[in-house]
């Protein structure tokens, strides 16, 4: 129960923000908080609270797995890499061959968010493949 | 004239007659309690009786028990109506154990996630991701967010912040 208390602020915020399928449980010294956020900003808000409790995420006692609800209306995403191009690959994995690239800040078409880590995308040039979702920000 | 004088006395007599005849609230209550306690499903319910109105409260297991409690009361002499304020016991939360990805696919996902952080080394064993090396403070939350979404058992972050 001590871990639930330590991260109570995250759970409370999750309940208030309308996280669906929220599950909080402890097993072998690790607290698992799972759920689906209605938007990316809600996920960021929970991570901000996590960062206040454990600034460098070194506790090793929490898995905060908040997914952002796949939105069927999202058809465009902006490439938000630090500076480099984003690789577009034949399949979902860095072991897959690169079939195209998208430049930073380029807006590309999202075909499917079926895989939360790897979105199926298409560039303006018609190159289609999988891009790493961390570097994509959904456009309204 | 004699009759007129008698009216208050008769009224008093009638009042005493009816009060004596209708069961007292306390008696009704004890009778209801006896019936509730006799049934294990309704034993946890409580009851108050005020002027013949029986109010049930407490917590019972389900709708059937709640209905049963009200049914036990109907027919008891002196009960004019029943207010059923019994609440239902919420079902216990279902414990769903966290899903842990097997090491091989987890390692592949971790490779994907750490590929763009050249200073970060990652190992996977029994579902535990161990991070060593260094990372910038700005990049750390982004990497941690991605790693937290891979269904690891635990993330042991030994990264040095640059």
Tab-separated table of N, CA and C in Angstrom, chain A residues 23 25-27 30 32 43-44 47 50 55-58 60 62-65 67 80 82 87 89 92-95 117-118 132 134-135, chain B residues 95-100 108-109 111-113 115-117 137 139-142 144-146 148-157 161:
chain	number	residue	atom	x	y	z
A	23	UNK	N	-6.306	1.090	-14.146
A	23	UNK	CA	-5.986	-0.011	-13.242
A	23	UNK	C	-4.746	0.357	-12.459
A	25	UNK	N	-2.347	-1.409	-9.557
A	25	UNK	CA	-2.082	-2.572	-8.707
A	25	UNK	C	-0.592	-2.734	-8.475
A	26	UNK	N	-0.315	-3.384	-7.349
A	26	UNK	CA	1.070	-3.533	-6.920
A	26	UNK	C	1.433	-5.008	-6.988
A	27	UNK	N	2.619	-5.278	-7.475
A	27	UNK	CA	3.084	-6.663	-7.527
A	27	UNK	C	4.597	-6.672	-7.405
A	30	UNK	N	6.530	-3.316	-7.339
A	30	UNK	CA	6.342	-2.367	-8.440
A	30	UNK	C	4.849	-2.041	-8.541
A	32	UNK	N	1.838	-0.737	-10.833
A	32	UNK	CA	1.501	-0.633	-12.256
A	32	UNK	C	0.251	0.229	-12.391
A	43	UNK	N	-1.943	12.726	-20.785
A	43	UNK	CA	-0.795	11.842	-20.534
A	43	UNK	C	0.402	12.665	-20.038
A	44	UNK	N	0.657	13.787	-20.702
A	44	UNK	CA	1.775	14.652	-20.303
A	44	UNK	C	1.595	15.165	-18.876
A	47	UNK	N	2.551	12.536	-16.441
A	47	UNK	CA	4.010	12.392	-16.421
A	47	UNK	C	4.677	13.551	-15.697
A	50	UNK	N	4.452	12.610	-12.136
A	50	UNK	CA	5.455	11.562	-11.890
A	50	UNK	C	6.838	12.210	-11.734
A	55	UNK	N	12.028	12.905	-9.800
A	55	UNK	CA	12.499	13.769	-10.899
A	55	UNK	C	13.315	13.049	-11.985
A	56	UNK	N	14.108	12.055	-11.619
A	56	UNK	CA	14.919	11.380	-12.637
A	56	UNK	C	14.427	9.959	-12.951
A	57	UNK	N	13.246	9.640	-12.467
A	57	UNK	CA	12.617	8.337	-12.742
A	57	UNK	C	13.538	7.164	-12.379
A	58	UNK	N	14.171	7.267	-11.206
A	58	UNK	CA	15.130	6.237	-10.815
A	58	UNK	C	14.582	5.273	-9.765
A	60	UNK	N	12.403	2.887	-9.872
A	60	UNK	CA	12.254	1.482	-10.280
A	60	UNK	C	11.038	0.814	-9.656
A	62	UNK	N	7.659	2.012	-10.327
A	62	UNK	CA	6.410	2.377	-10.994
A	62	UNK	C	6.521	2.118	-12.491
A	63	UNK	N	5.469	1.494	-13.039
A	63	UNK	CA	5.324	1.419	-14.492
A	63	UNK	C	4.064	2.216	-14.806
A	64	UNK	N	4.247	3.370	-15.412
A	64	UNK	CA	3.123	4.248	-15.751
A	64	UNK	C	2.828	4.084	-17.239
A	65	UNK	N	1.857	3.220	-17.516
A	65	UNK	CA	1.569	2.883	-18.917
A	65	UNK	C	0.250	3.521	-19.333
A	67	UNK	N	-1.775	5.076	-22.265
A	67	UNK	CA	-1.842	5.188	-23.717
A	67	UNK	C	-2.806	6.313	-24.069
A	80	UNK	N	7.957	15.202	-35.187
A	80	UNK	CA	8.537	15.983	-34.095
A	80	UNK	C	9.824	15.325	-33.593
A	82	UNK	N	13.993	15.597	-32.965
A	82	UNK	CA	14.801	16.705	-32.453
A	82	UNK	C	15.352	17.544	-33.602
A	87	UNK	N	12.649	8.039	-40.034
A	87	UNK	CA	12.654	6.886	-40.948
A	87	UNK	C	11.263	6.291	-41.077
A	89	UNK	N	9.608	2.742	-42.273
A	89	UNK	CA	10.117	1.398	-42.484
A	89	UNK	C	9.038	0.471	-43.031
A	92	UNK	N	6.948	-2.793	-38.618
A	92	UNK	CA	7.112	-2.151	-37.318
A	92	UNK	C	8.340	-2.670	-36.558
A	93	UNK	N	9.479	-2.024	-36.694
A	93	UNK	CA	10.694	-2.428	-35.981
A	93	UNK	C	11.908	-1.796	-36.632
A	94	UNK	N	12.927	-1.471	-35.827
A	94	UNK	CA	14.116	-0.833	-36.397
A	94	UNK	C	14.959	-1.833	-37.185
A	95	UNK	N	14.599	-3.125	-37.087
A	95	UNK	CA	15.308	-4.116	-37.901
A	95	UNK	C	14.709	-4.182	-39.315
A	117	UNK	N	3.162	1.724	-30.785
A	117	UNK	CA	4.542	2.187	-30.958
A	117	UNK	C	4.856	2.594	-32.402
A	118	UNK	N	4.274	1.873	-33.329
A	118	UNK	CA	4.587	2.095	-34.740
A	118	UNK	C	3.316	2.419	-35.513
A	132	UNK	N	8.048	5.565	-36.066
A	132	UNK	CA	8.019	5.446	-34.608
A	132	UNK	C	7.146	6.556	-34.010
A	134	UNK	N	6.656	7.866	-31.160
A	134	UNK	CA	7.232	8.852	-30.239
A	134	UNK	C	7.531	10.170	-30.951
A	135	UNK	N	7.879	10.049	-32.253
A	135	UNK	CA	8.284	11.240	-33.004
A	135	UNK	C	7.151	11.802	-33.857
B	95	UNK	N	-8.583	-8.163	-9.516
B	95	UNK	CA	-7.142	-7.967	-9.686
B	95	UNK	C	-6.700	-8.576	-11.012
B	96	UNK	N	-6.301	-7.698	-11.906
B	96	UNK	CA	-5.806	-8.180	-13.194
B	96	UNK	C	-4.292	-8.027	-13.164
B	97	UNK	N	-3.556	-9.132	-13.148
B	97	UNK	CA	-2.105	-8.987	-13.057
B	97	UNK	C	-1.555	-8.260	-14.281
B	98	UNK	N	-0.497	-7.448	-14.081
B	98	UNK	CA	0.065	-6.740	-15.224
B	98	UNK	C	0.584	-7.712	-16.281
B	99	UNK	N	0.432	-7.317	-17.518
B	99	UNK	CA	0.913	-8.140	-18.632
B	99	UNK	C	2.396	-7.832	-18.825
B	100	UNK	N	3.213	-8.865	-18.852
B	100	UNK	CA	4.648	-8.652	-19.032
B	100	UNK	C	5.059	-9.254	-20.380
B	108	UNK	N	13.574	-6.297	-28.463
B	108	UNK	CA	13.436	-5.658	-29.775
B	108	UNK	C	12.793	-4.274	-29.628
B	109	UNK	N	11.738	-4.204	-28.813
B	109	UNK	CA	11.055	-2.916	-28.604
B	109	UNK	C	11.969	-1.919	-27.896
B	111	UNK	N	15.211	-1.869	-28.093
B	111	UNK	CA	16.185	-1.430	-29.120
B	111	UNK	C	15.591	-0.296	-29.953
B	112	UNK	N	14.337	-0.494	-30.369
B	112	UNK	CA	13.658	0.540	-31.162
B	112	UNK	C	13.608	1.853	-30.391
B	113	UNK	N	13.301	1.745	-29.094
B	113	UNK	CA	13.089	2.947	-28.279
B	113	UNK	C	14.382	3.682	-27.965
B	115	UNK	N	17.285	3.478	-29.779
B	115	UNK	CA	18.138	3.617	-30.965
B	115	UNK	C	18.696	5.040	-31.134
B	116	UNK	N	17.852	6.032	-30.853
B	116	UNK	CA	18.259	7.411	-31.107
B	116	UNK	C	18.965	8.068	-29.921
B	117	UNK	N	19.257	7.278	-28.889
B	117	UNK	CA	19.999	7.815	-27.742
B	117	UNK	C	21.318	7.054	-27.652
B	137	UNK	N	18.898	15.602	-19.645
B	137	UNK	CA	17.712	15.758	-18.799
B	137	UNK	C	16.462	15.933	-19.677
B	139	UNK	N	15.867	14.759	-22.693
B	139	UNK	CA	15.439	13.562	-23.418
B	139	UNK	C	14.869	12.492	-22.506
B	140	UNK	N	15.234	12.548	-21.230
B	140	UNK	CA	14.862	11.461	-20.310
B	140	UNK	C	13.354	11.164	-20.254
B	141	UNK	N	12.484	12.189	-20.060
B	141	UNK	CA	11.048	11.856	-19.964
B	141	UNK	C	10.519	11.180	-21.226
B	142	UNK	N	10.979	11.631	-22.395
B	142	UNK	CA	10.501	11.057	-23.650
B	142	UNK	C	10.866	9.574	-23.740
B	144	UNK	N	11.590	7.594	-21.191
B	144	UNK	CA	10.889	6.850	-20.136
B	144	UNK	C	9.430	6.595	-20.510
B	145	UNK	N	8.801	7.592	-21.133
B	145	UNK	CA	7.409	7.411	-21.573
B	145	UNK	C	7.304	6.236	-22.534
B	146	UNK	N	8.227	6.183	-23.479
B	146	UNK	CA	8.185	5.096	-24.461
B	146	UNK	C	8.435	3.753	-23.774
B	148	UNK	N	7.959	2.896	-20.708
B	148	UNK	CA	6.859	2.519	-19.815
B	148	UNK	C	5.681	1.912	-20.572
B	149	UNK	N	5.656	2.109	-21.882
B	149	UNK	CA	4.557	1.568	-22.674
B	149	UNK	C	4.831	0.200	-23.271
B	150	UNK	N	5.949	-0.426	-22.863
B	150	UNK	CA	6.351	-1.694	-23.496
B	150	UNK	C	5.990	-2.926	-22.667
B	151	UNK	N	5.248	-2.735	-21.583
B	151	UNK	CA	4.859	-3.847	-20.699
B	151	UNK	C	6.061	-4.579	-20.101
B	152	UNK	N	6.977	-3.802	-19.554
B	152	UNK	CA	8.105	-4.385	-18.822
B	152	UNK	C	7.660	-4.689	-17.392
B	153	UNK	N	8.381	-5.595	-16.725
B	153	UNK	CA	8.085	-5.896	-15.332
B	153	UNK	C	8.532	-4.734	-14.447
B	154	UNK	N	9.679	-4.154	-14.853
B	154	UNK	CA	10.299	-3.120	-14.037
B	154	UNK	C	11.297	-2.376	-14.912
B	155	UNK	N	11.531	-1.116	-14.600
B	155	UNK	CA	12.567	-0.372	-15.317
B	155	UNK	C	13.574	0.113	-14.281
B	156	UNK	N	14.781	-0.404	-14.408
B	156	UNK	CA	15.849	-0.062	-13.478
B	156	UNK	C	16.707	0.998	-14.152
B	157	UNK	N	16.454	2.240	-13.790
B	157	UNK	CA	17.107	3.354	-14.471
B	157	UNK	C	18.368	3.776	-13.726
B	161	UNK	N	22.570	11.619	-15.636
B	161	UNK	CA	22.027	12.779	-16.345
B	161	UNK	C	23.183	13.696	-16.736
